[in-house]
Coordinates of N, CA and C in Angstrom, one line a residue:
X1 N 42.0 37.5 15.6 CA 40.3 37.5 14.7 C 39.8 38.5 16.3
X2 N 38.8 38.9 15.7 CA 38.1 39.5 17.1 C 36.2 39.1 17.3
X3 N 36.0 39.8 18.3 CA 34.7 38.8 18.7 C 33.5 38.8 17.3
X4 N 34.0 40.0 16.4 CA 33.2 39.9 15.1 C 33.7 38.9 14.5
X5 N 34.5 38.2 14.3 CA 34.8 37.6 13.2 C 35.9 37.1 12.4
X6 N 36.5 39.0 12.3 CA 37.6 39.4 11.4 C 38.6 39.0 12.0
X7 N 39.7 38.7 11.6 CA 41.5 38.1 11.2 C 41.7 39.0 11.0
X8 N 43.2 39.7 11.7 CA 44.4 40.8 11.5 C 45.7 40.3 12.3
X9 N 46.7 39.8 10.3 CA 47.9 39.0 10.9 C 48.5 39.2 11.4
X10 N 48.4 41.6 12.0 CA 49.8 42.2 12.7 C 50.3 42.9 11.9
X11 N 50.5 42.7 10.4 CA 51.2 43.4 9.6 C 49.9 44.2 8.6
X12 N 49.2 44.5 8.3 CA 47.8 44.8 7.9 C 47.4 43.7 6.7
X13 N 48.0 42.8 6.9 CA 47.8 41.5 6.3 C 46.4 40.7 7.3
X14 N 46.4 39.6 6.2 CA 44.8 38.8 6.8 C 45.5 37.6 6.9
X15 N 44.9 36.5 8.4 CA 45.4 35.0 8.5 C 44.2 34.7 8.5
X16 N 44.0 33.3 9.1 CA 43.1 32.4 8.9 C 43.2 31.8 10.4
X17 N 43.6 31.8 11.0 CA 44.0 31.3 12.5 C 42.9 31.2 12.9
X18 N 42.5 29.9 13.9 CA 40.7 29.6 13.9 C 40.5 30.0 15.4
X19 N 39.8 30.5 15.6 CA 39.1 31.0 17.2 C 39.7 30.4 18.5
X20 N 39.6 31.3 19.5 CA 40.3 30.4 20.5 C 38.7 29.9 21.3
X21 N 39.1 29.9 22.5 CA 38.0 29.8 23.6 C 36.8 30.0 23.3
X22 N 37.7 31.7 24.0 CA 35.9 33.0 24.4 C 36.3 33.7 22.4
X23 N 36.7 33.9 21.6 CA 35.8 34.0 20.5 C 35.1 33.2 20.2
X24 N 35.2 32.2 20.4 CA 34.0 30.3 20.3 C 33.0 31.1 21.0
X25 N 33.5 30.6 22.4 CA 31.5 31.5 23.3 C 31.2 32.9 22.7
X26 N 32.6 33.5 22.3 CA 30.6 35.0 22.1 C 30.4 35.4 20.9
X27 N 31.0 34.1 19.4 CA 30.5 33.9 18.5 C 29.2 33.2 18.5
X28 N 29.5 31.8 19.4 CA 28.2 31.0 19.1 C 27.3 31.6 19.9
X29 N 27.7 32.3 21.0 CA 26.4 32.9 22.1 C 25.3 34.1 20.4
X30 N 26.1 34.4 19.9 CA 25.3 36.0 19.2 C 24.8 35.0 18.1
X31 N 25.0 33.6 17.6 CA 24.5 32.8 17.0 C 23.6 32.2 17.1
X32 N 23.2 31.6 18.2 CA 22.2 31.5 18.8 C 20.9 32.2 19.3
X33 N 21.6 33.4 19.7 CA 20.9 34.3 19.8 C 19.5 34.5 18.5
X34 N 20.6 34.5 17.3 CA 20.5 35.0 15.9 C 18.9 33.3 15.9
X35 N 19.5 32.6 15.6 CA 18.8 31.8 15.5 C 17.6 31.8 15.9
X36 N 17.7 32.0 18.0 CA 16.2 32.0 17.9 C 15.6 33.2 18.2
X37 N 16.1 34.1 17.7 CA 15.5 35.5 17.4 C 14.7 34.9 15.7
X38 N 15.4 33.8 14.5 CA 14.9 33.7 13.1 C 13.6 32.7 14.2
X39 N 13.2 31.9 15.0 CA 12.4 30.9 15.1 C 11.2 31.7 15.9
X40 N 11.2 32.7 16.5 CA 10.9 34.1 17.4 C 9.5 34.3 16.1
X41 N 10.4 34.3 15.5 CA 9.5 35.5 13.9 C 9.7 34.8 13.0
X42 N 9.5 33.5 13.0 CA 9.2 32.7 11.9 C 7.9 32.7 11.1
X43 N 7.0 32.9 11.9 CA 5.2 33.0 11.3 C 5.3 34.5 10.8
X44 N 6.3 35.3 11.4 CA 5.8 36.1 10.3 C 6.5 36.3 8.6
X45 N 6.8 35.2 7.9 CA 7.5 35.7 6.8 C 6.8 34.5 6.1
X46 N 6.6 34.3 4.6 CA 5.9 34.1 4.1 C 5.9 32.1 3.7
X47 N 5.6 31.8 3.9 CA 6.2 29.5 4.1 C 6.8 29.9 2.5
X48 N 6.4 30.4 1.8 CA 7.1 29.6 0.6 C 7.8 30.7 -0.3
X49 N 9.1 30.4 -0.1 CA 9.6 31.7 -0.8 C 9.2 32.9 -1.8
X50 N 9.3 34.2 -1.8 CA 8.8 34.6 -3.1 C 9.7 35.4 -3.9
X51 N 10.9 34.9 -4.1 CA 11.7 35.1 -4.9 C 12.0 34.7 -6.4
X52 N 12.5 35.1 -7.1 CA 12.3 34.7 -8.9 C 14.0 33.8 -9.3
X53 N 13.7 32.8 -9.9 CA 15.2 31.9 -10.5 C 16.2 32.4 -10.6
X54 N 17.2 32.3 -10.2 CA 18.3 33.3 -10.4 C 18.7 34.4 -9.8
X55 N 17.0 34.8 -8.2 CA 17.9 35.7 -7.6 C 19.5 36.4 -7.0
X56 N 19.7 35.5 -6.2 CA 21.0 35.1 -5.4 C 21.8 35.9 -6.4
X57 N 22.3 35.5 -7.4 CA 23.5 35.6 -8.1 C 23.7 37.1 -8.6
X58 N 21.9 37.8 -8.5 CA 22.3 39.6 -9.1 C 22.9 39.9 -7.2
X59 N 23.0 39.1 -6.1 CA 23.8 39.8 -5.0 C 24.2 39.7 -4.5
X60 N 25.7 38.3 -5.0 CA 26.2 38.0 -4.3 C 27.6 38.1 -5.6
X61 N 28.7 38.4 -5.0 CA 29.9 39.0 -6.1 C 29.7 38.0 -7.2
X62 N 30.5 38.1 -8.1 CA 31.0 36.8 -8.7 C 32.5 35.9 -8.1
X63 N 32.7 36.5 -7.0 CA 34.4 35.6 -6.8 C 34.1 35.3 -5.4
X64 N 35.1 34.9 -4.8 CA 35.0 34.5 -3.7 C 35.6 36.1 -3.0
X65 N 34.9 35.9 -1.4 CA 35.8 37.5 -1.1 C 37.6 36.8 -0.8
X66 N 38.3 38.0 -0.6 CA 39.8 37.6 -0.8 C 39.8 38.0 0.5
X67 N 39.1 38.3 1.7 CA 39.1 38.7 3.0 C 38.3 38.0 3.8
X68 N 38.6 37.7 6.0 CA 36.4 37.0 6.2 C 36.6 38.6 6.4
X69 N 35.2 39.0 6.9 CA 33.5 39.2 6.4 C 33.4 39.7 7.9
X70 N 32.6 40.1 8.8 CA 33.0 40.6 10.2 C 31.4 39.3 10.6
X71 N 31.2 38.8 11.7 CA 30.1 38.6 11.7 C 28.4 38.9 11.8
X72 N 28.6 40.1 11.9 CA 27.8 41.1 11.8 C 27.3 41.3 10.1
X73 N 28.0 41.0 9.8 CA 28.0 41.5 8.1 C 27.5 39.9 7.9
X74 N 27.8 39.0 8.2 CA 27.6 37.9 8.0 C 25.6 37.0 8.3
X75 N 26.1 38.3 9.0 CA 24.2 38.5 9.4 C 23.1 39.3 8.6
X76 N 24.2 39.9 8.3 CA 23.3 41.2 8.0 C 23.0 41.0 6.4
X77 N 24.2 40.3 5.6 CA 23.3 39.1 4.6 C 22.4 38.0 4.3
X78 N 22.8 37.0 5.7 CA 21.6 36.2 6.1 C 20.1 36.6 6.0
X79 N 20.1 38.2 6.8 CA 18.5 38.9 6.9 C 18.2 38.9 5.2
X80 N 19.5 40.1 4.9 CA 18.9 40.0 3.6 C 18.3 39.4 2.0
X81 N 19.3 38.8 2.4 CA 19.6 37.8 0.9 C 19.5 36.6 0.9
X82 N 20.0 35.9 2.0 CA 19.7 34.4 2.0 C 18.0 34.2 3.0
X83 N 17.9 34.7 4.0 CA 16.6 34.3 4.3 C 14.6 34.8 3.0
X84 N 15.0 35.8 2.4 CA 13.9 36.0 1.6 C 13.9 34.6 0.5
X85 N 15.2 34.1 0.2 CA 14.8 32.6 -0.5 C 14.9 31.3 -0.5
X86 N 14.2 30.9 1.3 CA 14.5 30.0 2.0 C 12.6 30.5 2.1
X87 N 12.0 28.7 2.1 CA 11.0 28.4 2.0 C 11.3 27.6 3.0
X88 N 10.3 27.9 4.3 CA 10.6 27.8 6.0 C 10.0 26.7 6.2
X89 N 10.9 25.5 6.0 CA 10.2 24.2 6.4 C 9.8 24.1 8.0
X90 N 10.0 24.4 9.0 CA 10.5 24.8 10.3 C 8.9 25.5 10.8
X91 N 8.5 26.1 9.4 CA 7.1 27.3 9.4 C 6.1 26.6 10.1
X92 N 5.1 27.1 11.1 CA 3.6 26.0 11.9 C 2.7 26.2 11.0
X93 N 3.1 26.8 9.3 CA 2.4 26.2 8.4 C 2.8 26.3 7.1
X94 N 3.8 25.7 7.4 CA 4.2 24.4 6.4 C 4.0 22.6 6.2
X95 N 3.2 22.8 5.3 CA 2.4 21.0 5.4 C 2.7 20.8 4.1
X96 N 3.7 21.1 3.5 CA 4.1 20.7 2.2 C 5.3 19.2 2.6
X97 N 5.8 18.2 1.9 CA 6.5 17.6 1.3 C 6.4 17.1 3.4
X98 N 8.0 16.8 3.5 CA 7.9 16.2 4.8 C 6.7 17.1 6.2
X99 N 6.4 16.8 6.9 CA 6.8 18.0 8.4 C 7.4 18.1 8.5
X100 N 7.4 19.1 9.4 CA 8.3 19.8 9.9 C 9.3 18.5 11.1
X101 N 10.5 18.2 10.5 CA 11.2 17.0 10.9 C 12.3 18.0 11.9
X102 N 12.7 18.7 12.6 CA 13.8 19.5 13.2 C 12.7 20.2 15.0
X103 N 14.1 20.2 15.5 CA 13.6 20.6 17.3 C 14.6 21.6 17.4
X104 N 14.7 22.7 18.9 CA 15.8 23.3 18.7 C 16.7 21.9 19.4
X105 N 16.2 21.1 20.1 CA 17.1 20.5 21.2 C 17.8 19.6 19.9
X106 N 17.3 19.5 18.7 CA 17.9 19.1 17.8 C 19.0 19.5 17.0
X107 N 18.7 20.9 17.1 CA 20.0 21.2 16.4 C 21.2 21.6 17.7
X108 N 21.0 21.6 18.7 CA 21.6 21.9 19.5 C 22.6 20.1 19.9
X109 N 22.0 19.7 19.2 CA 22.3 18.4 18.8 C 23.6 18.1 17.9
X110 N 23.0 19.1 16.7 CA 24.1 19.1 15.7 C 24.9 20.3 16.1
X111 N 25.2 21.2 17.0 CA 25.9 21.9 17.7 C 27.0 21.1 18.1
X112 N 26.6 20.2 18.7 CA 28.2 18.5 19.7 C 28.5 18.0 18.7
X113 N 27.7 17.1 17.3 CA 28.4 16.3 16.6 C 29.0 16.7 15.7
X114 N 28.7 18.6 15.4 CA 30.0 19.0 14.3 C 31.3 19.6 15.2
X115 N 31.1 19.5 16.4 CA 31.8 20.2 17.2 C 33.3 18.4 16.9
X116 N 32.7 17.5 17.1 CA 32.9 16.1 18.3 C 33.4 16.2 16.0
X117 N 33.2 16.8 15.0 CA 33.3 16.0 14.5 C 33.4 14.8 13.2
X118 N 33.3 13.9 14.0 CA 33.7 12.5 14.0 C 33.0 11.6 12.8
X119 N 34.1 11.0 11.9 CA 34.0 9.9 10.7 C 34.1 8.8 11.0
X120 N 33.0 8.4 11.0 CA 32.4 6.9 11.9 C 32.2 5.6 11.2
X121 N 33.2 5.6 10.4 CA 33.1 4.0 9.4 C 33.5 2.8 9.9
X122 N 34.1 3.1 10.9 CA 34.1 2.2 11.4 C 35.0 2.3 13.0
X123 N 34.7 0.9 14.4 CA 34.0 0.9 15.1 C 35.5 1.8 16.0
X124 N 37.1 1.4 15.8 CA 37.7 2.7 15.9 C 38.4 4.2 15.5
X125 N 37.7 4.2 14.7 CA 37.7 5.5 13.9 C 36.6 6.3 15.4
X126 N 36.0 5.6 16.4 CA 35.3 6.4 17.1 C 34.5 5.4 18.3
X127 N 34.1 5.1 18.5 CA 34.1 3.4 19.3 C 32.4 4.1 19.8
X128 N 32.4 5.2 21.2 CA 31.4 5.7 21.0 C 29.8 5.8 20.4
X129 N 30.5 6.6 18.8 CA 29.1 6.5 17.7 C 29.0 5.3 17.4
X130 N 30.5 4.4 17.1 CA 29.6 3.6 17.0 C 28.2 2.2 17.5
X131 N 28.9 2.9 19.1 CA 28.0 2.0 19.7 C 26.8 2.0 20.0
X132 N 27.3 3.3 20.1 CA 25.7 4.6 20.6 C 24.5 4.7 19.6
X133 N 24.6 4.4 18.2 CA 24.1 4.4 16.9 C 23.4 2.9 17.1
X134 N 24.1 2.3 17.1 CA 23.4 0.6 18.0 C 22.9 0.6 18.7
X135 N 22.6 0.8 20.3 CA 22.4 1.2 21.1 C 20.8 1.9 21.0
X136 N 20.9 3.0 20.5 CA 20.0 4.2 20.1 C 18.8 3.4 18.9
X137 N 18.9 2.7 17.8 CA 18.0 2.0 16.7 C 17.3 0.7 17.4
X138 N 18.4 0.0 18.8 CA 17.9 -0.9 18.8 C 16.6 -0.1 20.1
X139 N 16.3 0.9 20.7 CA 15.6 1.7 21.4 C 14.4 1.7 20.1
X140 N 14.1 1.9 19.4 CA 13.6 2.6 18.0 C 13.1 1.7 17.9
X141 N 14.0 0.5 17.5 CA 12.8 -0.9 17.0 C 12.1 -1.3 18.2
X142 N 12.7 -1.4 19.6 CA 11.4 -1.6 20.3 C 10.3 -0.2 20.5
X143 N 10.6 0.4 20.0 CA 9.3 1.7 19.9 C 7.9 1.5 19.6
X144 N 8.5 1.0 18.1 CA 8.1 0.5 17.2 C 7.6 -1.0 17.6
X145 N 7.9 -1.5 18.3 CA 7.2 -2.7 18.7 C 8.0 -4.2 17.2
X146 N 8.9 -3.8 16.6 CA 9.1 -4.6 15.8 C 9.8 -6.1 16.1
X147 N 9.6 -7.1 15.5 CA 10.1 -8.2 15.7 C 10.8 -8.4 16.2
X148 N 11.8 -9.6 17.7 CA 13.5 -9.3 17.7 C 14.7 -9.2 16.9
X149 N 14.0 -9.9 15.3 CA 14.9 -9.8 14.6 C 15.7 -8.7 13.9
X150 N 15.2 -7.7 14.6 CA 15.7 -6.5 14.0 C 16.3 -5.9 15.0
X151 N 16.7 -6.9 16.0 CA 17.9 -6.0 16.3 C 18.8 -6.3 16.6
X152 N 19.6 -5.3 17.4 CA 21.1 -6.1 16.8 C 21.9 -7.1 16.8
X153 N 20.8 -7.5 18.1 CA 22.2 -9.3 18.8 C 20.8 -10.1 18.0
X154 N 20.3 -9.5 16.7 CA 19.8 -10.9 16.1 C 20.3 -10.6 14.7
X155 N 20.0 -11.3 13.6 CA 20.9 -10.8 12.7 C 20.4 -10.0 11.6
X156 N 19.0 -8.9 12.6 CA 19.2 -8.1 11.7 C 20.1 -6.6 12.3
X157 N 19.8 -5.6 12.9 CA 20.3 -4.3 13.8 C 20.1 -3.1 12.9
X158 N 20.5 -1.8 13.3 CA 19.5 -0.7 12.3 C 21.1 0.1 12.0
X159 N 20.7 0.7 11.1 CA 21.9 2.0 10.8 C 21.6 3.4 10.1
X160 N 21.9 4.2 10.7 CA 21.2 5.4 10.5 C 22.0 5.4 9.5
X161 N 20.7 6.2 7.6 CA 21.1 6.7 6.8 C 21.0 8.4 6.6
X162 N 22.0 8.6 5.6 CA 22.1 10.1 5.4 C 20.3 10.9 5.1
X163 N 19.8 10.4 4.4 CA 18.3 10.7 3.9 C 18.1 9.7 3.2
X164 N 16.0 9.4 3.5 CA 15.8 9.0 3.3 C 15.7 8.3 1.8
X165 N 15.9 8.9 0.9 CA 16.3 8.2 -0.3 C 17.8 7.3 -0.1
X166 N 18.5 7.7 0.3 CA 19.3 7.0 1.4 C 19.0 5.8 1.2
X167 N 18.0 6.0 2.3 CA 18.2 4.7 3.1 C 17.6 3.5 2.6
X168 N 16.3 3.9 1.1 CA 15.5 3.6 -0.2 C 17.2 2.3 -0.8
X169 N 17.7 3.3 -1.2 CA 18.7 2.7 -2.1 C 19.8 1.0 -1.3
X170 N 19.2 1.9 0.1 CA 20.5 0.7 0.9 C 19.8 -0.7 1.1
X171 N 18.6 -0.6 0.9 CA 17.8 -1.6 1.7 C 17.5 -2.3 0.3
X172 N 17.1 -1.7 -1.2 CA 17.2 -2.3 -2.5 C 18.1 -2.8 -3.0
X173 N 19.7 -2.1 -2.4 CA 20.3 -3.2 -3.0 C 21.0 -4.6 -1.7
X174 N 20.9 -4.1 -1.1 CA 20.9 -5.3 0.1 C 20.0 -6.6 -0.4
X175 N 18.4 -6.0 -0.9 CA 18.0 -7.5 -1.0 C 18.5 -7.4 -3.0
X176 N 18.8 -6.8 -3.6 CA 19.2 -7.0 -4.8 C 20.4 -8.4 -4.7
X177 N 21.4 -7.9 -3.6 CA 22.2 -8.5 -3.6 C 22.2 -10.0 -2.7
X178 N 21.3 -10.2 -1.8 CA 20.5 -11.7 -1.3 C 20.0 -12.4 -2.1
X179 N 19.2 -12.0 -3.5 CA 19.1 -12.7 -3.7 C 19.6 -13.4 -5.4
X180 N 20.8 -12.2 -6.1 CA 21.3 -13.0 -6.8 C 22.5 -13.6 -6.5
X181 N 22.2 -13.6 -5.2 CA 23.4 -14.7 -4.1 C 22.6 -16.6 -4.3
X182 N 21.6 -16.0 -4.0 CA 20.4 -17.3 -4.7 C 20.4 -17.9 -6.4
X183 N 20.0 -16.7 -7.1 CA 19.7 -17.3 -8.4 C 20.7 -16.7 -9.1
X184 N 21.9 -16.6 -9.0 CA 23.1 -15.9 -9.2 C 22.8 -14.9 -10.7
X185 N 24.2 -14.1 -10.5 CA 24.6 -12.7 -11.2 C 23.7 -12.6 -12.4
X186 N 23.5 -14.0 -13.1 CA 22.7 -13.6 -14.7 C 21.5 -13.4 -14.1
X187 N 20.7 -13.4 -13.5 CA 19.5 -12.9 -12.7 C 18.7 -11.8 -12.8
X188 N 19.4 -11.5 -13.2 CA 19.8 -9.3 -12.7 C 18.4 -9.2 -13.1
X189 N 18.0 -9.2 -15.1 CA 17.0 -9.1 -15.7 C 15.5 -9.8 -15.6
X190 N 15.2 -10.7 -14.4 CA 14.2 -11.4 -13.9 C 14.2 -10.5 -12.8
X191 N 14.7 -9.9 -11.9 CA 14.5 -8.8 -10.8 C 13.4 -7.9 -10.7
X192 N 11.9 -8.6 -9.9 CA 10.6 -7.2 -10.1 C 10.5 -7.3 -8.5
X193 N 9.8 -5.5 -8.9 CA 10.0 -4.5 -7.8 C 8.0 -4.2 -7.9
X194 N 7.9 -4.0 -6.5 CA 6.6 -3.8 -6.5 C 6.6 -2.3 -5.2
X195 N 5.6 -1.3 -5.9 CA 5.4 -0.6 -5.4 C 4.5 0.0 -5.9
X196 N 3.4 0.4 -4.5 CA 1.9 1.5 -4.7 C 2.1 2.8 -5.7
X197 N 0.6 3.2 -6.2 CA 1.2 4.6 -6.5 C 1.2 5.5 -6.0
X198 N 1.6 5.6 -4.9 CA 2.1 7.0 -3.4 C 3.3 6.4 -3.5
X199 N 4.2 5.4 -3.3 CA 5.3 5.5 -3.1 C 5.9 6.9 -4.0
X200 N 7.5 7.2 -2.7 CA 8.0 8.0 -3.3 C 9.5 7.9 -4.9
X201 N 9.3 9.0 -5.6 CA 9.9 8.8 -6.7 C 11.1 7.9 -6.5
X202 N 11.3 8.0 -5.3 CA 12.8 8.0 -4.6 C 13.7 6.3 -4.8
X203 N 11.9 5.6 -5.3 CA 12.3 3.9 -5.1 C 12.6 3.7 -6.8
X204 N 11.7 4.5 -7.6 CA 12.2 4.0 -8.7 C 13.6 5.0 -9.2
X205 N 14.4 6.1 -8.3 CA 15.8 6.7 -8.6 C 16.5 5.0 -8.3
X206 N 16.4 4.9 -6.8 CA 16.8 3.7 -6.5 C 16.9 2.3 -7.3
X207 N 15.7 2.4 -7.9 CA 15.9 0.6 -9.7 C 17.5 1.1 -9.9
X208 N 16.5 2.8 -10.3 CA 18.2 3.0 -11.6 C 19.5 2.4 -11.4
X209 N 20.0 2.4 -10.0 CA 21.3 2.8 -9.9 C 21.4 1.6 -10.0
X210 N 20.3 0.3 -9.2 CA 20.7 -0.4 -8.7 C 20.8 -1.6 -10.2
X211 N 20.3 -1.1 -11.3 CA 20.4 -1.9 -11.8 C 19.2 -2.3 -12.9
X212 N 17.5 -2.4 -12.1 CA 16.9 -3.1 -12.4 C 16.0 -2.6 -13.4
X213 N 15.2 -3.5 -13.9 CA 15.0 -3.1 -15.7 C 13.5 -2.1 -15.2
X214 N 14.2 -1.4 -16.1 CA 12.3 -0.4 -16.1 C 11.1 -1.0 -16.2
X215 N 10.6 -2.1 -17.4 CA 10.3 -3.0 -16.8 C 9.7 -4.0 -16.0
X216 N 10.2 -4.7 -15.3 CA 9.9 -4.5 -14.0 C 10.0 -3.5 -12.9
X217 N 9.6 -3.2 -13.4 CA 9.0 -1.7 -11.7 C 7.6 -1.5 -11.4
X218 N 6.7 -2.5 -11.3 CA 5.8 -2.9 -11.0 C 4.7 -1.6 -9.6
X219 N 3.6 -1.3 -10.7 CA 3.2 -0.2 -9.6 C 1.6 -0.7 -9.4
X220 N 1.4 -0.6 -8.2 CA 0.2 -1.5 -7.6 C -0.8 0.4 -7.2
X221 N -2.4 -0.6 -7.4 CA -2.8 1.1 -7.5 C -3.0 1.2 -5.8
X222 N -2.8 2.0 -5.1 CA -3.6 2.1 -3.4 C -5.0 1.8 -3.6
X223 N -5.0 1.9 -1.9 CA -7.0 2.0 -2.3 C -6.8 3.2 -1.5
X224 N -8.0 4.2 -2.0 CA -8.0 5.6 -1.3 C -8.8 5.2 -0.5
X225 N -10.2 4.3 0.0 CA -11.2 4.7 1.3 C -9.8 3.3 2.0
X226 N -9.3 2.9 1.7 CA -8.6 2.1 3.0 C -7.3 2.7 3.5
X227 N -7.0 4.2 3.1 CA -5.8 5.4 3.6 C -5.3 5.0 3.1
X228 N -5.2 5.1 1.8 CA -4.6 4.5 0.7 C -3.5 3.3 0.7
X229 N -3.9 2.1 1.1 CA -2.9 0.9 1.6 C -3.4 0.0 0.3
X230 N -2.1 -0.2 0.1 CA -2.6 -1.3 -1.2 C -2.9 -2.6 -0.2
X231 N -3.8 -3.3 -0.9 CA -4.8 -4.1 -1.2 C -3.5 -5.7 -1.1
X232 N -3.5 -6.5 -0.4 CA -2.7 -6.9 -0.8 C -2.7 -8.8 -1.7
X233 N -4.3 -8.8 -2.1 CA -5.0 -9.1 -2.9 C -4.1 -8.4 -4.0
X234 N -3.5 -7.1 -4.4 CA -3.8 -7.4 -5.4 C -2.0 -7.2 -5.8
X235 N -1.6 -7.4 -4.9 CA -0.1 -7.7 -4.5 C 0.4 -9.4 -4.5
X236 N -0.6 -9.7 -4.5 CA -0.7 -11.5 -4.8 C -0.6 -11.9 -5.6
X237 N -1.8 -10.9 -6.6 CA -2.0 -11.6 -7.8 C -0.8 -11.0 -8.6
X238 N -0.4 -9.4 -8.4 CA 0.7 -9.5 -9.4 C 2.1 -9.7 -8.9
X239 N 2.0 -10.8 -8.3 CA 3.2 -11.3 -7.7 C 2.8 -12.9 -8.1
X240 N 1.7 -13.5 -8.5 CA 0.8 -15.3 -8.9 C 1.7 -14.7 -10.9
X241 N 1.4 -13.5 -11.3 CA 1.7 -13.7 -12.3 C 3.1 -13.4 -13.1
X242 N 3.6 -12.8 -11.8 CA 5.1 -12.6 -12.5 C 6.1 -13.6 -12.3
X243 N 6.1 -14.7 -11.4 CA 5.8 -15.6 -10.5 C 6.1 -17.3 -12.1
X244 N 4.2 -16.8 -12.8 CA 4.6 -17.7 -13.8 C 5.4 -17.5 -15.1
X245 N 5.2 -16.2 -14.7 CA 6.0 -16.0 -16.6 C 8.0 -16.1 -16.2
X246 N 8.6 -16.7 -14.8 CA 9.7 -16.8 -15.0 C 10.3 -15.9 -14.2
X247 N 10.0 -14.7 -13.6 CA 10.2 -13.8 -13.2 C 10.6 -13.8 -11.7
X248 N 11.6 -12.9 -10.7 CA 11.8 -12.8 -9.1 C 11.3 -11.8 -8.8
X249 N 10.4 -12.6 -7.9 CA 9.6 -10.8 -7.2 C 10.6 -11.3 -6.1
X250 N 11.7 -9.4 -5.8 CA 12.2 -9.5 -4.4 C 12.0 -8.7 -3.8
X251 N 11.1 -7.3 -4.0 CA 11.6 -6.6 -3.3 C 10.0 -5.5 -3.5
X252 N 9.2 -4.6 -2.2 CA 7.9 -4.8 -2.3 C 8.2 -3.2 -1.3
X253 N 7.5 -2.0 -1.7 CA 7.7 -1.4 -1.0 C 6.1 -0.4 -1.1
X254 N 5.8 -0.3 0.7 CA 4.0 -0.4 0.4 C 3.5 1.1 0.5
X255 N 4.5 1.7 0.8 CA 3.7 3.0 0.7 C 5.1 4.4 0.1

C-alpha cells in the first residue's frame, strides 16, 4: 500500500493489508487537511443540497469495485459526487432542526474514539470507558444544577445514548417497566403518556415501540405567550380526568 491508499500484492494482484504507522500518519494528515479546507470554505456552499432524489445512483457504479482506489480518487469523488448532495449542518447559515452540534475539537475526539474502537457494554470490556462515562455525566448533571438524586452515587446516574430519539425510547421503557411492576403487566392498556404539541415525533414512535395504546397519548397545547411552555394547570386537568377514568398516568414530556 502506498501513501495514496492503494495496495499491491506484489504479483500484480491486490491485497487488503492494513496501513502501517507511517502510511496511516500520511493519510491521516491528508484527511485532516481535506476536512480543514471544507470547514474553511463551508460558507461558499448552498446550505440546502440542490440535487434531485436519486442523483447519486447515476454517478456511482452498480456494484462495489474489485480493487481499492487511491486516496486522491476518493477525495475527487467526495468533492464531485458527495458534497453536492450534502446539506451542510455545520454551516453558520444552517438554522433547521437541531443547531450545529459539532466542533473541530469534537471530530478530533471522534478520531481518537475510532482508534480505540471500544465496545463498552460492560466494565471489563474497557474500565476507563465505563468509569469516564459515569464521571463526565456527573459533571454534566452538576452543570445543569440537577438534584443530587441524578448523580451516580444516588439512585440516579446517567448513560450516554446514541441519539435523542434513542434516549426518549429508553426513558419511556424504563418508566413503563417501573409502572408495570407496581400495577401489574395487565395494566399496559391503561398507561397514559402526556406531551406538548411541540414535542418531537420521536415520543410517539417510542410509544408505538413500547406498546402504549395510541388513544392513551395525550397532547397538551403549549402556550405561545409563555415561550411555548406547557401550562401546569392544563396538565393537572388532563391527569385528573384520566385518573377519574381509571387510567394510569405515568409519563410526561414537556417539550
